[in-house]
Short mmCIF file of C-alpha atoms and ligand atoms in Angstrom, two decimals:
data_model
loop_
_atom_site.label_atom_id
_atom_site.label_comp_id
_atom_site.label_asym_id
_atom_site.label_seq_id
_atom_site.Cartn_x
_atom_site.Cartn_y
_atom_site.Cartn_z
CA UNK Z 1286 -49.05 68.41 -52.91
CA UNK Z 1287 -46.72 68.07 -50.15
CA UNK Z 1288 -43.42 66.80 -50.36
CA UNK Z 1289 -43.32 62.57 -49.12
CA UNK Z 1290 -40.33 62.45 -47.23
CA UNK Z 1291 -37.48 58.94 -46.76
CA UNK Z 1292 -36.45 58.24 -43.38
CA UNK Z 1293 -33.61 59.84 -41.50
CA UNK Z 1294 -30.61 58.39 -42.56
CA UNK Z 1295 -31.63 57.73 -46.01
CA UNK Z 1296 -29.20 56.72 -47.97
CA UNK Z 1297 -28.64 57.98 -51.54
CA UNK Z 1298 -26.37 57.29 -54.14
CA UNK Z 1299 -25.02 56.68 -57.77
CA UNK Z 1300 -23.63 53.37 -58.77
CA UNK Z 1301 -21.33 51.98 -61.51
CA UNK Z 1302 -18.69 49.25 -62.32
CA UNK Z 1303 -15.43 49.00 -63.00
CA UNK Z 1304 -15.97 47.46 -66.41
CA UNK Z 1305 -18.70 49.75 -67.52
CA UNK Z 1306 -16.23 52.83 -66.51
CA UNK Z 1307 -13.05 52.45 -66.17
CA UNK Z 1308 -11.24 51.56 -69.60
CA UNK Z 1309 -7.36 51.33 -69.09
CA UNK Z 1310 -7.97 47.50 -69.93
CA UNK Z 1311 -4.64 46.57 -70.12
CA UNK Z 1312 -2.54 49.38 -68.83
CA UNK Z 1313 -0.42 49.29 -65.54
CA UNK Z 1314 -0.36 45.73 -65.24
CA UNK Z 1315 -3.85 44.46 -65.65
CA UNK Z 1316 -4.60 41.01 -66.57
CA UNK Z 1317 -7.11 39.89 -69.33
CA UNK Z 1318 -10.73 39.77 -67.95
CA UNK Z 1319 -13.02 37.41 -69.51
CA UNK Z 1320 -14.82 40.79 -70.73
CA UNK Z 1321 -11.84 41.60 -72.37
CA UNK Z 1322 -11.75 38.23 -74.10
CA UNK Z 1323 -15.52 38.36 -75.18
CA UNK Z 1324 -15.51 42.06 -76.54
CA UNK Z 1325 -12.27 41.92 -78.23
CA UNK Z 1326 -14.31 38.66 -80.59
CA UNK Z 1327 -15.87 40.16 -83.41
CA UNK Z 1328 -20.13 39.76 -83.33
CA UNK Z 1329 -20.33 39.30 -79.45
CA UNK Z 1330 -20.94 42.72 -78.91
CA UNK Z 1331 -23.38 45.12 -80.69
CA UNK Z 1332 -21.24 47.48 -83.06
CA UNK Z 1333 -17.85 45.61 -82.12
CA UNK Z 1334 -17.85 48.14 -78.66
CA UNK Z 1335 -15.52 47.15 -76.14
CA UNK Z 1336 -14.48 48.68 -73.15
CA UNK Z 1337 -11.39 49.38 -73.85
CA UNK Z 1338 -11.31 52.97 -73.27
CA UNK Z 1339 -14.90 52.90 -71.90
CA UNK Z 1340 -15.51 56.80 -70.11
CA UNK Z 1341 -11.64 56.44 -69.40
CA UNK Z 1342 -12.98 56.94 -65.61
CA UNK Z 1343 -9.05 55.02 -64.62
CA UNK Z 1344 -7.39 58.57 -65.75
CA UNK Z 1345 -10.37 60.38 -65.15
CA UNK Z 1346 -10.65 59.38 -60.91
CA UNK Z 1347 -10.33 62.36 -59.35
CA UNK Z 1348 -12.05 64.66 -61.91
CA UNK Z 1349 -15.23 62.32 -61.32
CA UNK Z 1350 -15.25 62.02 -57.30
CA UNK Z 1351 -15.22 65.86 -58.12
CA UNK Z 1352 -18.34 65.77 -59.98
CA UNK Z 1353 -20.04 63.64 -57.65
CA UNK Z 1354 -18.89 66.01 -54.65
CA UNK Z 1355 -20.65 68.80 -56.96
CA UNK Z 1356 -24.02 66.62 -57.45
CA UNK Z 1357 -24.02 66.13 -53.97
CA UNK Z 1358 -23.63 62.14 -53.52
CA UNK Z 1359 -23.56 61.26 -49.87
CA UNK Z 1360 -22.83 57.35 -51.69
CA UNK Z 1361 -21.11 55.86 -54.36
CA UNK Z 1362 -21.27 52.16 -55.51
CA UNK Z 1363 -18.35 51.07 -57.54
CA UNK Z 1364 -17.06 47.71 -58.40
CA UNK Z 1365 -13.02 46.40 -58.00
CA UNK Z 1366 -11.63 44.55 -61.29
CA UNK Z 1367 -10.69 41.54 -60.31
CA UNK Z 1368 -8.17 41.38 -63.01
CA UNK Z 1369 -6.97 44.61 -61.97
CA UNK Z 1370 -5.53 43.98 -58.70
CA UNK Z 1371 -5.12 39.97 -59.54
CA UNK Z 1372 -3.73 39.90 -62.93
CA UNK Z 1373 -3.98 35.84 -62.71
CA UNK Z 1374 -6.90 35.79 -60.69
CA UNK Z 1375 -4.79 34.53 -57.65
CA UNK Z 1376 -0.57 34.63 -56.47
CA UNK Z 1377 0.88 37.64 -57.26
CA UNK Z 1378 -1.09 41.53 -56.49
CA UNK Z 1379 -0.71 44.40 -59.10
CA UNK Z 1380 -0.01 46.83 -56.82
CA UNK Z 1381 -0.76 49.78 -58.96
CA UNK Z 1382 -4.21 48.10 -59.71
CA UNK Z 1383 -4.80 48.17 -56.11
CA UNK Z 1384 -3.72 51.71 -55.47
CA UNK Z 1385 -6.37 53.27 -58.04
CA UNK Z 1386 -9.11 51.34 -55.33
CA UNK Z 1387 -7.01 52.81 -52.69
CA UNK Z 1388 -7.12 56.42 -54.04
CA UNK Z 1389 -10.42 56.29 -55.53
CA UNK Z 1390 -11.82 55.57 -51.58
CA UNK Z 1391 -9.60 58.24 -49.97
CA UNK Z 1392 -10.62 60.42 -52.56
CA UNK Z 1393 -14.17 60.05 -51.75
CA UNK Z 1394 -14.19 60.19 -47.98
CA UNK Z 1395 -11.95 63.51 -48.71
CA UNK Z 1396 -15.31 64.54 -50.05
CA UNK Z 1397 -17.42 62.85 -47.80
CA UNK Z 1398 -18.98 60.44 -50.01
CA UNK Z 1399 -19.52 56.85 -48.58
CA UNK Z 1400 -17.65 54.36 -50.58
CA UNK Z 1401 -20.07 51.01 -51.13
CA UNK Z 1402 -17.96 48.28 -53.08
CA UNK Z 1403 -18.74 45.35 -54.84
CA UNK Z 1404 -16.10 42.51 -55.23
CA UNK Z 1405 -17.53 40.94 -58.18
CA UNK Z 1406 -19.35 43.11 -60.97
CA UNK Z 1407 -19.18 40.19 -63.58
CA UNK Z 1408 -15.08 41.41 -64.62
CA UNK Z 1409 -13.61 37.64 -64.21
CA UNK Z 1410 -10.16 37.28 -64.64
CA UNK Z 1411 -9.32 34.66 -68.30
CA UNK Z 1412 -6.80 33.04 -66.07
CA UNK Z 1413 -9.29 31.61 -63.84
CA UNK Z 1414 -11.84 31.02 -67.10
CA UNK Z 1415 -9.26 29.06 -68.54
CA UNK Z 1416 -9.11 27.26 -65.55
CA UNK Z 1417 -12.88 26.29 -65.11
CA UNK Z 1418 -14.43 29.64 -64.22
CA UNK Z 1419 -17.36 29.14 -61.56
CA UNK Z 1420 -18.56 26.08 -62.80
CA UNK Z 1421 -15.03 25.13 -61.39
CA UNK Z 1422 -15.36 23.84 -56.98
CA UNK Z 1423 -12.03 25.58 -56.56
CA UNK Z 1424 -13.48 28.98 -57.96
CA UNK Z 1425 -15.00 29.30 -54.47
CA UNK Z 1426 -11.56 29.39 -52.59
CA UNK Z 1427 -10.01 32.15 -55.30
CA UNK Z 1428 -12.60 34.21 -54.89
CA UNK Z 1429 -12.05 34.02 -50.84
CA UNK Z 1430 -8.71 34.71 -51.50
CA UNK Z 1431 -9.61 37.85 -53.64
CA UNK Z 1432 -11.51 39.08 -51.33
CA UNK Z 1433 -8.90 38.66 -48.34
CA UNK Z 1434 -6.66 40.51 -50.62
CA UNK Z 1435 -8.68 43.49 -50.91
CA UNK Z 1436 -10.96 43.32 -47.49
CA UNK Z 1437 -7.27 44.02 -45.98
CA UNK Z 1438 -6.88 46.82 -48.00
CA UNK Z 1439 -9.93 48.44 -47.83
CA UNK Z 1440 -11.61 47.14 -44.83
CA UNK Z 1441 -9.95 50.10 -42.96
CA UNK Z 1442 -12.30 52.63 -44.81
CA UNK Z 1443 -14.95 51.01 -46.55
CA UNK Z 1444 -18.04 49.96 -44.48
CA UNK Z 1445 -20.17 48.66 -47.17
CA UNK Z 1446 -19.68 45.69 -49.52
CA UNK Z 1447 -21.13 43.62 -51.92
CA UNK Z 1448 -19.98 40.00 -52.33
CA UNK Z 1449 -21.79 39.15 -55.82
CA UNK Z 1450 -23.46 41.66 -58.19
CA UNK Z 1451 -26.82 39.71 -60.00
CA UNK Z 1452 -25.47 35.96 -59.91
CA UNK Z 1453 -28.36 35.07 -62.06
CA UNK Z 1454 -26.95 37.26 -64.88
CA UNK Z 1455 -23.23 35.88 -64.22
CA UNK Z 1456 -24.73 32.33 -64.45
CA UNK Z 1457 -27.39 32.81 -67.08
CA UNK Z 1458 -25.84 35.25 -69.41
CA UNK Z 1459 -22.80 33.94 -69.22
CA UNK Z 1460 -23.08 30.46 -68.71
CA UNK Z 1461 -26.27 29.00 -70.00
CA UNK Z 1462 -27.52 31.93 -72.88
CA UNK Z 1463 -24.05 32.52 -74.52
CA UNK Z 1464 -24.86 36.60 -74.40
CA UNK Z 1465 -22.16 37.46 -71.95
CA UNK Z 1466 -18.91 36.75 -70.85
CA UNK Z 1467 -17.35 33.33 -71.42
CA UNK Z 1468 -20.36 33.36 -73.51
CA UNK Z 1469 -20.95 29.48 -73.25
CA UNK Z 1470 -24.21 27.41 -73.82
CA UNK Z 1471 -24.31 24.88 -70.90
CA UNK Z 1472 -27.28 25.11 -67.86
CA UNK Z 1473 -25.36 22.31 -65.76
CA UNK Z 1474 -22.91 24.35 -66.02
CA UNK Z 1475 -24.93 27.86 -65.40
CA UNK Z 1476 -26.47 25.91 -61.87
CA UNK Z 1477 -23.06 24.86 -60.94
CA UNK Z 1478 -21.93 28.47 -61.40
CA UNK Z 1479 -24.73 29.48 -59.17
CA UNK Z 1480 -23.81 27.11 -56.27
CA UNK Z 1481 -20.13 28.38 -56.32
CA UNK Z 1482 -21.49 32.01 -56.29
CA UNK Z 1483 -23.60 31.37 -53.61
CA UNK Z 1484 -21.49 29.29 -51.89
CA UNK Z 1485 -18.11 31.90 -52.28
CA UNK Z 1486 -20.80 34.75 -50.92
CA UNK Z 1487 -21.48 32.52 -47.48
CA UNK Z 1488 -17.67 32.09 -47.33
CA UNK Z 1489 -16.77 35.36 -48.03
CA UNK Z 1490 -19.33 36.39 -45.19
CA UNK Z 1491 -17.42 34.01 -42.33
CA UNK Z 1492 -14.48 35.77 -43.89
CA UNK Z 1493 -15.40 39.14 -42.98
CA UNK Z 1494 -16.90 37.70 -39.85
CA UNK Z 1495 -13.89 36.20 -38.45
CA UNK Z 1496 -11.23 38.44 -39.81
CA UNK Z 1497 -13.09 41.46 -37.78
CA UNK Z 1498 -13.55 43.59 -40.40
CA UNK Z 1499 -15.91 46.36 -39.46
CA UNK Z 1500 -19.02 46.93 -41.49
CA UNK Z 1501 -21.61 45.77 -43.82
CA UNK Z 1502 -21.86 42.93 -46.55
CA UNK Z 1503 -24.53 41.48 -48.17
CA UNK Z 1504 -25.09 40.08 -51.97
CA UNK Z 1505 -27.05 41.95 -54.69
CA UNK Z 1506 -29.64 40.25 -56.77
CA UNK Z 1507 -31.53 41.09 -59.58
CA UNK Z 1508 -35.21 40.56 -58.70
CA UNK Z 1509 -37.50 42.21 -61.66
CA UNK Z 1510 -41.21 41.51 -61.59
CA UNK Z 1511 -42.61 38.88 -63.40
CA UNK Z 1512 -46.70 38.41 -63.48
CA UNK Z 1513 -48.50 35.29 -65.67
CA UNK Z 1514 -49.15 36.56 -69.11
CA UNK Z 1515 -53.08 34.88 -68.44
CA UNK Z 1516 -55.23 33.47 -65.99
CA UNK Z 1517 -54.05 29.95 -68.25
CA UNK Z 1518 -52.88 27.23 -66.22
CA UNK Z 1519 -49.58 26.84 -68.15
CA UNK Z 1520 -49.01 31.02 -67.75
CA UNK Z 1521 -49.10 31.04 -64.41
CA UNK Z 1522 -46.49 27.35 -64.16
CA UNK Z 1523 -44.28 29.23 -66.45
CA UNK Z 1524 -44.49 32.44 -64.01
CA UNK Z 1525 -43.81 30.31 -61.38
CA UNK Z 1526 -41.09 28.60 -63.02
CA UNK Z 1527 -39.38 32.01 -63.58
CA UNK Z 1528 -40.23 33.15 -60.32
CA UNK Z 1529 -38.29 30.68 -58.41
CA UNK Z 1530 -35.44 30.70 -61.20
CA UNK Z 1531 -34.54 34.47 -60.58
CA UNK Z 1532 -35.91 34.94 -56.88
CA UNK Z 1533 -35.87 31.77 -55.36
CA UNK Z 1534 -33.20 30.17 -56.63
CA UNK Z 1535 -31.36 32.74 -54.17
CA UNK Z 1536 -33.57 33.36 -51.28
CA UNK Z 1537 -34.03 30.01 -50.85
CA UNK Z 1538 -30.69 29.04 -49.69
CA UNK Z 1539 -29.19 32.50 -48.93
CA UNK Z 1540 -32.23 32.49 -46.01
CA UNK Z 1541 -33.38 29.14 -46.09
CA UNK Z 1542 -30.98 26.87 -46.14
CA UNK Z 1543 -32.49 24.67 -49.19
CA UNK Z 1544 -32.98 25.34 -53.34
CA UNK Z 1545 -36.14 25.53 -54.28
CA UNK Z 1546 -37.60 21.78 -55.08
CA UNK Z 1547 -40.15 22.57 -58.00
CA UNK Z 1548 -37.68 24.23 -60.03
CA UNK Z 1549 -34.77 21.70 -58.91
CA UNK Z 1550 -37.41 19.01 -60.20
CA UNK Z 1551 -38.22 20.85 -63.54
CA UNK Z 1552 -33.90 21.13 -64.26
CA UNK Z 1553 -33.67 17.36 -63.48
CA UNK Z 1554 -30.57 16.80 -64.40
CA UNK Z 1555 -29.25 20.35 -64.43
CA UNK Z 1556 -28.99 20.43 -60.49
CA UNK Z 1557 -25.67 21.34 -59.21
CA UNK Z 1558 -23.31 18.92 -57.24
CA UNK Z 1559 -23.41 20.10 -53.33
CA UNK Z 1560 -21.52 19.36 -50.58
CA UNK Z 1561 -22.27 18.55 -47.13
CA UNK Z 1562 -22.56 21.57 -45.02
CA UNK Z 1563 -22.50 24.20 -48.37
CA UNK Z 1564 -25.80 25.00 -47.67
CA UNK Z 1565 -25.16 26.21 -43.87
CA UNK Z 1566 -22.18 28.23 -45.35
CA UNK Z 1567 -24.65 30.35 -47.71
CA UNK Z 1568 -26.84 30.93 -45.24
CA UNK Z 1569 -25.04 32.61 -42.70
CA UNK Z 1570 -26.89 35.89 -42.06
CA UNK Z 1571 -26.01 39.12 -43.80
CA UNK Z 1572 -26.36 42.66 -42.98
CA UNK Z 1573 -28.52 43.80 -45.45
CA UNK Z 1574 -29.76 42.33 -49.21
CA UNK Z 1575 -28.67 44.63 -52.29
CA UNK Z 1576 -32.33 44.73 -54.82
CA UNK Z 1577 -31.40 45.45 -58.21
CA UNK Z 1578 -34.84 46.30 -60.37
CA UNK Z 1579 -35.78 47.70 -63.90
CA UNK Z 1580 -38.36 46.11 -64.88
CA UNK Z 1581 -41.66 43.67 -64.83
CA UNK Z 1582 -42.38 40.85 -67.70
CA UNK Z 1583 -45.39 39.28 -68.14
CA UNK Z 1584 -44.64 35.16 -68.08
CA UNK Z 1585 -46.04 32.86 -70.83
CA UNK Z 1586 -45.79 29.32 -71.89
CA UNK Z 1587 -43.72 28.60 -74.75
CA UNK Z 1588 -43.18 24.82 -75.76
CA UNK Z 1589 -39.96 26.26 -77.73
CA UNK Z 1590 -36.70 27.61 -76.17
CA UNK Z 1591 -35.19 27.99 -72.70
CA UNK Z 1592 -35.15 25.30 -70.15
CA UNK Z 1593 -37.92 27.05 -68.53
CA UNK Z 1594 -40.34 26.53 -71.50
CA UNK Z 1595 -41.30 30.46 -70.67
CA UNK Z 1596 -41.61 33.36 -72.53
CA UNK Z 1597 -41.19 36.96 -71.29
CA UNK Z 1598 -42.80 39.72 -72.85
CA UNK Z 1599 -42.42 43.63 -71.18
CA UNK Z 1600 -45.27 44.93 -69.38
CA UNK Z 1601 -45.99 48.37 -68.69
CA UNK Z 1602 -47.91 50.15 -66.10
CA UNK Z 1603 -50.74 51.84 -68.66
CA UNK Z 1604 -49.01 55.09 -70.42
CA UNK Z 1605 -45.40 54.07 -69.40
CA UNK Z 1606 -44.11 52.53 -72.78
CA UNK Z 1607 -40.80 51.13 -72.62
CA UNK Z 1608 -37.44 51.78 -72.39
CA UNK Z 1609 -34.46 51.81 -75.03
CA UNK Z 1610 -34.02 48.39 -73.87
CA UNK Z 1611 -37.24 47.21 -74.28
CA UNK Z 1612 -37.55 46.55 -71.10
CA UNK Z 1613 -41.56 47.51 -69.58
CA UNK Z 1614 -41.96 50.31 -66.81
CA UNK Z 1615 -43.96 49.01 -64.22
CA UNK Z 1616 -43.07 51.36 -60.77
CA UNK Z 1617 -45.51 49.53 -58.80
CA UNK Z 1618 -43.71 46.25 -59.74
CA UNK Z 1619 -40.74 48.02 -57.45
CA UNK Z 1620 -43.32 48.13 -54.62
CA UNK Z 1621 -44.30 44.60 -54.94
CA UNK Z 1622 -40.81 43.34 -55.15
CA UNK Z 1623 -39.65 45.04 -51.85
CA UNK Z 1624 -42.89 43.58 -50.42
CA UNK Z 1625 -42.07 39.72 -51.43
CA UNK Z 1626 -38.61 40.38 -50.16
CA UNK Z 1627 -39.67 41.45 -46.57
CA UNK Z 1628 -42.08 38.52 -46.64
CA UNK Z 1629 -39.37 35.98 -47.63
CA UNK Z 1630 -36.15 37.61 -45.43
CA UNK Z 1631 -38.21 38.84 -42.42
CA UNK Z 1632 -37.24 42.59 -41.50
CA UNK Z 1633 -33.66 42.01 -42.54
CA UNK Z 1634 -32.10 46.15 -44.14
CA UNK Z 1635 -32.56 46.64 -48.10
CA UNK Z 1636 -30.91 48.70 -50.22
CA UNK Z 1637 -32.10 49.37 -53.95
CA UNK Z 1638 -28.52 49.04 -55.27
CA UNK Z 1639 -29.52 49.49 -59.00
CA UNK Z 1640 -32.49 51.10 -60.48
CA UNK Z 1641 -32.68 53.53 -63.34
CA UNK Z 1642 -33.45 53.85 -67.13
CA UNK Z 1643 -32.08 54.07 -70.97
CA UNK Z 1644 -34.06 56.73 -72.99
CA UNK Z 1645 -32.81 57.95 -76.41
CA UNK Z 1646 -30.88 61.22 -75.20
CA UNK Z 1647 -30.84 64.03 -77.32
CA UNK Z 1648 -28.13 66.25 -76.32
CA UNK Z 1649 -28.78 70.11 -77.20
CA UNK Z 1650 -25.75 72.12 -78.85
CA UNK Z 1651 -23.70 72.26 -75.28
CA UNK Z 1652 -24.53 69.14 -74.94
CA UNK Z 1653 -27.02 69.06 -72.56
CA UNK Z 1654 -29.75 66.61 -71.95
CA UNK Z 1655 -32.87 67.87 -70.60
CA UNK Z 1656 -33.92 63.66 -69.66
CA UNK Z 1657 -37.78 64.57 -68.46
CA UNK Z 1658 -38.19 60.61 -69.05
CA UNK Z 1659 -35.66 59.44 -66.63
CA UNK Z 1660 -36.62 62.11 -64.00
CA UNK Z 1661 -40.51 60.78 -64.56
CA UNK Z 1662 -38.64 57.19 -64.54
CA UNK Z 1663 -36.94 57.98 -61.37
CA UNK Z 1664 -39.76 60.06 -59.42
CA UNK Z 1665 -41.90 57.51 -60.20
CA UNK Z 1666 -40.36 54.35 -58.82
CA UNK Z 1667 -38.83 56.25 -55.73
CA UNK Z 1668 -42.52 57.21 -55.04
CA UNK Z 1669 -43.24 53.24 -55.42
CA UNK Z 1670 -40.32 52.86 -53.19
CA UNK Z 1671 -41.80 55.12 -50.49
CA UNK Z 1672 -44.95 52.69 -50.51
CA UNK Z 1673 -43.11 50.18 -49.70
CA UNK Z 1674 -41.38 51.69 -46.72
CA UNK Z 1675 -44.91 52.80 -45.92
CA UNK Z 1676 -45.87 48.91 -45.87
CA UNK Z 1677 -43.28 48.26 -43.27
CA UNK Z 1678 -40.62 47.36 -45.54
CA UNK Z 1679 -37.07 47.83 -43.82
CA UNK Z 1680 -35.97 50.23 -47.00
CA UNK Z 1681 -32.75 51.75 -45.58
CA UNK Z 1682 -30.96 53.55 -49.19
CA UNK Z 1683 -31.43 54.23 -52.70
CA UNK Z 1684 -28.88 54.23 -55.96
CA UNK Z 1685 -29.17 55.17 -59.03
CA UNK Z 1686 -27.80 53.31 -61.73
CA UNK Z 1687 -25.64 54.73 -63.11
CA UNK Z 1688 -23.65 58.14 -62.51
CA UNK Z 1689 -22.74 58.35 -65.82
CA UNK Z 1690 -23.47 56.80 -69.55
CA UNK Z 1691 -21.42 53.54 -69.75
CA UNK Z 1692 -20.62 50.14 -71.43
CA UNK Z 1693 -23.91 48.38 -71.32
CA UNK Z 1694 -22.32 44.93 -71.72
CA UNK Z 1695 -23.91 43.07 -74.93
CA UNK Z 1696 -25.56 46.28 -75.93
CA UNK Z 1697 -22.14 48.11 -76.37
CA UNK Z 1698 -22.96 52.48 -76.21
CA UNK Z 1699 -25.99 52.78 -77.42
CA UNK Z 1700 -28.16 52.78 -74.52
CA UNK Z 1701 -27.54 55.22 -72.42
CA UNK Z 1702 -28.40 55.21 -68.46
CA UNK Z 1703 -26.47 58.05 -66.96
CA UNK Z 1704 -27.45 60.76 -64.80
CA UNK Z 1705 -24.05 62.74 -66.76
CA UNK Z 1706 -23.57 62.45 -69.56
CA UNK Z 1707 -20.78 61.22 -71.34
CA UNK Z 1708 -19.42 62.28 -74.30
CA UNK Z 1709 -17.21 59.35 -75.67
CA UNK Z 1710 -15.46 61.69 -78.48
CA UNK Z 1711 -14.13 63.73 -75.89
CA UNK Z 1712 -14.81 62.29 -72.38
CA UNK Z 1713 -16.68 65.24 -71.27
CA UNK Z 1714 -18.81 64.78 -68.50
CA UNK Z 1715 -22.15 66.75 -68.79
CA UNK Z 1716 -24.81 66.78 -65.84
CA UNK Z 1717 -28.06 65.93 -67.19
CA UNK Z 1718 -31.39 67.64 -66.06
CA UNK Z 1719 -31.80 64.34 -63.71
CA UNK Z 1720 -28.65 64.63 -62.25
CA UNK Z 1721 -29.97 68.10 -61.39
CA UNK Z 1722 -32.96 66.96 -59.93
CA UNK Z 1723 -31.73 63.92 -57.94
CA UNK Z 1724 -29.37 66.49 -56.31
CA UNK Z 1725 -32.55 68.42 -55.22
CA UNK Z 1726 -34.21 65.14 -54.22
CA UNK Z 1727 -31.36 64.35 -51.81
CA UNK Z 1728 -30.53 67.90 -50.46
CA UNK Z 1729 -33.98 67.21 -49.44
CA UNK Z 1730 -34.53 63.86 -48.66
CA UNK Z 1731 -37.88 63.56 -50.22
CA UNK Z 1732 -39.64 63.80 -53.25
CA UNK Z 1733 -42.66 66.42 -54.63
CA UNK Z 1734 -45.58 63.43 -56.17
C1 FCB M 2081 -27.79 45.52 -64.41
C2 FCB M 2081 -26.28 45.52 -64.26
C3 FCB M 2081 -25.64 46.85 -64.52
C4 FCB M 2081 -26.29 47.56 -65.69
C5 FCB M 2081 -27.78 47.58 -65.56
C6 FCB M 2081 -28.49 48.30 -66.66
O1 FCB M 2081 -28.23 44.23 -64.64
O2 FCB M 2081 -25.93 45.11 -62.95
O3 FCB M 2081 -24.27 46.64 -64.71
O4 FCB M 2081 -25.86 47.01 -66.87
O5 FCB M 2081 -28.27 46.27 -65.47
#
């Protein structure tokens, strides 16, 4: 069969975050990050990992721009620790925090890769925890101030950025499940975490607006696909339910104006305090919106446990199986997503910012991993991506998640979603077959069914 070819101008890429990566957690002036808090508590974190040292990516910059140069990565997606470059979350700038960004982005237009960066990759600094954290008004205005702080030090090279990464997680998580970082068990709080997110992401927009800055932003959200366990009338409630939590809850007012009134109903008195005029502020049109996807759940019922009184169970497209996360592989759920999303935001540019797989990697005596699973993973649900573009969808770049194995948050090392591998004895970096063939993919813009 013929090769199915991406538009001109595709864009392609590897993501990460600083977190995940970078280690160095409190050298050169850092300040405590509320990961740092979490992961240094025993029992938060599966096998007591922490990411401490993580793949040491802070000493390792210019080794790994390298590698990417050698893969052939016309993009890279990396987050800024907060913490890093605002020790206290606001005042006074580590300076050598902020030089690492500023290297790390010359480095990479030295080799002609196209820096995308997101502000906030879930790295909050404790300062501002102990001070409230997003459920706090005031969180909006230190995050503006952040990202004033680092849109006038980047701004000058970086075209592409990323206000929030997956708010829902940040709120969710880390707000209302206890999993992540602060790790607390509140939903008013978790909804009054997701105004402030959403309502720091509309400011940060006039921000970039007004100050001139030349480029992109937009916000990245994690929209998975979520069907009704049954034809049952309390399935397909609960699917809806979960539907407008996770989607809605975020279209809504990012291209509405408005949160969405069934599931503001259902939360009673969960709903968030908002101001007069917040609403216009979120809305205020973006460049393009960032679609993070990895899965598709089937929704059911369930008179016990979250708010939602839902259940989510992983659902496979026949012969897929799942992932080391558990999490079902459903391509065509990447199709329908993109779909929704041009039905609900019009013809507005979409990047897949994050899409990718853990499989149990089985390194052979060098070291290498010959990942057939992620390259079926990843041919499949670029092939459900080119559908979509086929369907009109205004599909503009792709990126892998991630470059390289990493801290995956609650699950510590053990799942592994790299294209490289990473050895975390030694720190070796070692290309896996799917690093090999996403290079071919790109050189070629296209894909062989
Ligand atoms: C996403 C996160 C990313 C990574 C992947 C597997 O939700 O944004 O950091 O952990 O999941």
């Amino acid at each position: 069969m013929s090769t199915r070819h991406f538009p001109d101008g595709f864009l392609w890429g590897a993501a990460t975050s600083a977190y995940q990566i970078e280690g160095a957690w409190n050298e050169d002036g850092k300040g405590e990050g509320i990961w740092d808090r979490f992961t240094h508590r025993v029992y938060n974190i599966l096998e007591g990992d922490t990411g401490d040292v993580a793949c040491d990516h802070y000493h390792r910059m210019s080794q790994d721009v390298a590698l990417m140069k050698t893969l052939g990565l016309p993009s890279y997606s990396f987050s800024v620790s907060w913490p890093r470059v605002l020790p206290q979350g606001r005042g006074a700038v580590n300076e050598k925090g902020l030089d690492f960004y500023d290297q790390l982005v010359d480095n990479l237009l030295a080799a002609n890769i196209l820096p995308k960066v997101t502000l906030n990759h879930w790295d909050y600094p404790q300062a501002l925890q102990d001070a409230g954290g997003w459920p706090n008004r005031d969180s909006v205005d230190w995050f503006v101030e952040y990202a004033r702080m680092v849109f006038d030090r980047l701004a000058d090279r970086v075209t592409l950025w990323v206000t929030h990464n997956e708010p829902w997680v940040i709120a969710f998580l880390g707000y209302a499940l206890g999993i992540h970082a602060p790790g607390l068990c509140d939903y008013s709080q978790a909804y009054q975490a997701i105004h402030h997110l959403l309502l720091s992401h509309g400011k940060t927009v006039q921000l970039f607006r007004q100050g001139g800055y030349q480029g992109e932003i937009g916000i990245v959200l994690n929209l998975e696909g979520a069907l009704p366990a049954s034809q049952r009338e309390a399935d397909q409630a609960a699917r809806q339910r979960v539907y407008e939590e996770t989607a809605s809850l975020f279209l809504d007012p990012l291209f509405n104006g408005h949160y969405p009134g069934m599931l503001f109903d259902w939360i009673g008195g969960h709903q968030p305090r908002v101001q007069a005029g917040d609403l216009d502020l979120i809305k205020l049109p973006i460049d393009f919106l960032g679609v993070n996807y990895y899965r598709t759940e089937a929704i059911s019922h369930a008179t016990s446990g979250s708010l939602l009184k839902a259940e989510a169970a992983p659902l496979s497209a026949p012969g897929w199986g799942q992932t080391e996360m558990g999490w079902g592989v459903n391509p065509a759920g990447l199709t329908a997503t993109l779909l929704d999303v041009k039905e609900r935001c019009g013809n507005l540019k979409v990047y897949i910012t994050e899409n990718g797989c853990a499989f149990r990697d089985t390194p052979d005596e060098r070291g290498f991993v010959a990942d057939w699973g992620r390259v079926n993973f990843l041919r499949a649900h670029l092939l459900a991506a080119l559908d979509a573009i086929d369907a009109g969808v205004n599909l503009q770049g792709y990126y892998a998640w991630s470059l390289m194995d990493n801290f995956e948050w609650a699950k510590g090392y053990g799942p592994r979603f790299g294209l490289v591998r990473v050895d975390y004895d030694t720190g070796r970096r070692i290309p896996k077959q799917s690093a090999r063939w996403y290079s071919e993919v790109i050189s070629q813009n296209g894909i062989n069914p």
